[in-house]
XYZ file of C-alpha atoms in Angstrom:
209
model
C 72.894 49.229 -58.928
C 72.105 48.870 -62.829
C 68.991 46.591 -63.955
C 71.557 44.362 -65.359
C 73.543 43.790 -61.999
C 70.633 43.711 -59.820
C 68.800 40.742 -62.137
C 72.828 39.304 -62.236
C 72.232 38.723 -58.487
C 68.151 37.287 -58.906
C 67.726 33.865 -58.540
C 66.458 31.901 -61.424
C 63.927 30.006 -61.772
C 62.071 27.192 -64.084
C 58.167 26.910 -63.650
C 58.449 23.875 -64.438
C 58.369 19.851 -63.715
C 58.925 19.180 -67.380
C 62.188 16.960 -67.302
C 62.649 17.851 -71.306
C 62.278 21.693 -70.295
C 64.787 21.422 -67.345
C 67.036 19.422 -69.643
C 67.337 22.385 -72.759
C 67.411 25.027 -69.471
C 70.598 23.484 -68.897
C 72.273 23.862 -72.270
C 72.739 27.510 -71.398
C 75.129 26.701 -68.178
C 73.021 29.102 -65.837
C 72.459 28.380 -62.516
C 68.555 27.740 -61.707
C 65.951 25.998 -59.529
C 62.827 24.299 -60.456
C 59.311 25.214 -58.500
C 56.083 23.418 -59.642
C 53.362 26.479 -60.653
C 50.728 24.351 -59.707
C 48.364 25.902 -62.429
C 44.919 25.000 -63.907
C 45.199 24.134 -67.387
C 42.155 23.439 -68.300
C 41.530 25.737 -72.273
C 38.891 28.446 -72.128
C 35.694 28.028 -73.826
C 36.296 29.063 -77.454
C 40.035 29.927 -76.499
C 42.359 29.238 -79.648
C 45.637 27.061 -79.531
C 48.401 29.876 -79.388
C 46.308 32.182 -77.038
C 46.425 28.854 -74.654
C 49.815 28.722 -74.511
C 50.529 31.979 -74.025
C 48.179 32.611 -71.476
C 49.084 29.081 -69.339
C 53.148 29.908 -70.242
C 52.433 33.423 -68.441
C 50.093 31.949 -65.712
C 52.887 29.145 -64.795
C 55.630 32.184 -64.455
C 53.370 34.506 -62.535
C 52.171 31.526 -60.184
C 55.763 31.266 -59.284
C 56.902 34.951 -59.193
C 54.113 35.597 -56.752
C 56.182 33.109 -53.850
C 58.995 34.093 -54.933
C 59.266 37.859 -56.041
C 62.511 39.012 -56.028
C 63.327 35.822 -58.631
C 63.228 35.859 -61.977
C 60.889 33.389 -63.149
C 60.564 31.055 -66.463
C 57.232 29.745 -67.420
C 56.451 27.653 -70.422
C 53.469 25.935 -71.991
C 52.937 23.747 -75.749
C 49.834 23.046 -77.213
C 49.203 21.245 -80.465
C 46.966 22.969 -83.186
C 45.424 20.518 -85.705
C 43.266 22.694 -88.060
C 42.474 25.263 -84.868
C 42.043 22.222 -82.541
C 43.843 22.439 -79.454
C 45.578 18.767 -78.800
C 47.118 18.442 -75.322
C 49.395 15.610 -73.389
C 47.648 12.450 -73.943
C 48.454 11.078 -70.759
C 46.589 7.564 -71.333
C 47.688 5.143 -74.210
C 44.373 5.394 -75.884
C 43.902 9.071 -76.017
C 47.613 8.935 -77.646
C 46.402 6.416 -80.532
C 43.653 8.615 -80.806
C 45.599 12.129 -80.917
C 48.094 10.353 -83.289
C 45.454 8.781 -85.808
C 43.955 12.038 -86.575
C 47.167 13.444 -86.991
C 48.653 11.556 -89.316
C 48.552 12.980 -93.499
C 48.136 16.158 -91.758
C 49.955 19.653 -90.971
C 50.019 20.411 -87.153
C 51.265 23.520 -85.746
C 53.244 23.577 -82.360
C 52.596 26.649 -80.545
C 55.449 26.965 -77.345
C 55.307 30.220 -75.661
C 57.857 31.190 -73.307
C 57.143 34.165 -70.241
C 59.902 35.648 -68.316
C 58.579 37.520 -64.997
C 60.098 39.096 -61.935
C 57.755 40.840 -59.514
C 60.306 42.826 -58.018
C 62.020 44.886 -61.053
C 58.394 44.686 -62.768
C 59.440 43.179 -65.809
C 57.046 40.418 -67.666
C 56.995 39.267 -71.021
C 55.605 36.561 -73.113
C 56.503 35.275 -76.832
C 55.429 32.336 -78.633
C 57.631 30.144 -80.909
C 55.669 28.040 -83.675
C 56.644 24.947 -85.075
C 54.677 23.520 -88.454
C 54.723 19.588 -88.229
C 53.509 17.614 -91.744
C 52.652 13.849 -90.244
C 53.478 10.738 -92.651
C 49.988 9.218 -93.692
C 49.310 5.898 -92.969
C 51.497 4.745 -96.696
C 55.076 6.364 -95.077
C 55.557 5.158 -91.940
C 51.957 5.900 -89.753
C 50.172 3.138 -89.901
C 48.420 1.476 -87.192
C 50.747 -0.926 -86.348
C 53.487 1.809 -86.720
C 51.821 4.262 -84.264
C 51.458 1.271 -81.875
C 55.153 0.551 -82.203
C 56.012 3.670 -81.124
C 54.132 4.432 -78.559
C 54.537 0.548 -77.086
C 58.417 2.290 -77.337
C 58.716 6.132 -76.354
C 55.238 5.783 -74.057
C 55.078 9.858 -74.746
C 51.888 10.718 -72.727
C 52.863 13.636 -71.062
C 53.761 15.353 -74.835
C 51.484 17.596 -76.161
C 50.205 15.590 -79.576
C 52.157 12.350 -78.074
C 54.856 13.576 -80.428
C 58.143 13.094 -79.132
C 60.475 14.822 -81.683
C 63.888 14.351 -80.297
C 63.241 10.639 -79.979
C 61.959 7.836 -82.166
C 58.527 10.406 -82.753
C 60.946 11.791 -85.419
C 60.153 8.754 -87.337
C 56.483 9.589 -87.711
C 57.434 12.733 -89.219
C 57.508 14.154 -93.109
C 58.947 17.508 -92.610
C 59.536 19.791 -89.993
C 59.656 23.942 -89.839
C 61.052 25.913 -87.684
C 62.697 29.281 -86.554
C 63.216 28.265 -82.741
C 65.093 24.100 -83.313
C 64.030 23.911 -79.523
C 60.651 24.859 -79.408
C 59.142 21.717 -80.482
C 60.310 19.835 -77.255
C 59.310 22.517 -75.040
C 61.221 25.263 -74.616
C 62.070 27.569 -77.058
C 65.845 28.351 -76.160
C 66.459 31.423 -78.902
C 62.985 33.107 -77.733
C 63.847 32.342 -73.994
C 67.870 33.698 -74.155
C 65.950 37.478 -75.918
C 63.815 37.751 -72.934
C 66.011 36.575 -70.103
C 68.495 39.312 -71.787
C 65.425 42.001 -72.089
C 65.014 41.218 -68.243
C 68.529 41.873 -66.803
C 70.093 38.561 -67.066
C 73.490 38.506 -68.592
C 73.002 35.203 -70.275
C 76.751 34.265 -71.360
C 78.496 36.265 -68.422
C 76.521 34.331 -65.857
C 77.239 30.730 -67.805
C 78.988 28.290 -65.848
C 81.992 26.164 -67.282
């Protein structure tokens, strides 16, 4: 049996509780589960933002692939970079006002990595998508009282940087760049479709109507 045929065959699965990751999983029509990792997160001493998200993106995949081995696995992880500052989900109100007022006037890079592993053909691979994110200032539309508005409305505390993009956080932003549209809500789809297809999955073939 060919690489291709035998991963056709694998199981797929999302690392993954993330309802906005399970939601852009779907767009590509493949069949797939969802498993919790069940990883420590907690950033290294000294660890930078992108090396973070790789390393927790390939840590949630590998969790994962280890209780399930003949699967191939997705793992995925976003962390905020404000001037080499790693910003994570806010996860109480205050910590988002907080996240968000230091933010705003200012250039914050996304960094989304993406890992693909599968214990059983040996194939494992990691890439990182990165998103550059220029806040309003506090003139343009991120003030106090507009931060408050919107977080009184989206309530985005389990976003990395409390910015919810595809929702009314798009307000709060100036300009946006980007080489993977996804990546900024969590999963970066183009990055994700090269290394499913660099494992053995035959991404359009294996769509669903």
């Amino acid at each position: 049996m060919s690489s291709a045929s035998s991963s056709a065959a694998r199981r797929l699965i999302l690392a993954s509780t993330s309802p906005y990751r399970r939601e852009l999983l779907q767009r590509l029509r493949l069949p797939f589960e969802v498993m919790s990792p069940d990883t420590d997160e907690t950033p290294h001493v000294d660890e930078d933002p992108r090396s973070v998200a790789r390393r927790l993106a390939l840590a949630k995949a590998q969790a994962v692939a280890m209780q399930q081995p003949d699967a191939v696995v997705i793992g995925s992880d976003q962390v905020a970079d404000l001037h080499g500052r790693p910003l994570g989900k806010p996860v109480t109100h205050e910590r988002a006002v907080a996240q968000l007022r230091m933010m705003r006037g200012q250039t914050v890079v996304f960094h989304t990595a993406v890992a693909v592993v599968c214990r059983n053909s040996g194939f494992e691979a990691v890439d990182v998508a990165q998103v550059s994110v220029t806040f309003r200032d506090s003139d343009t539309g991120m003030s106090d009282a507009d931060i408050e508005a919107y977080l009184q409305a989206e309530k985005p505390y389990d976003c990395a940087g409390s910015a919810k993009s595809e929702a009314l956080g798009i307000a709060l932003l100036a300009r946006l760049q980007s080489d993977d549209p996804t990546a900024l809500v969590g999963l970066p789809l183009i990055k994700t479709v090269s290394l499913l297809r660099a494992a053995g999955v035959p991404v359009l073939a294996g769509a669903t109507a």
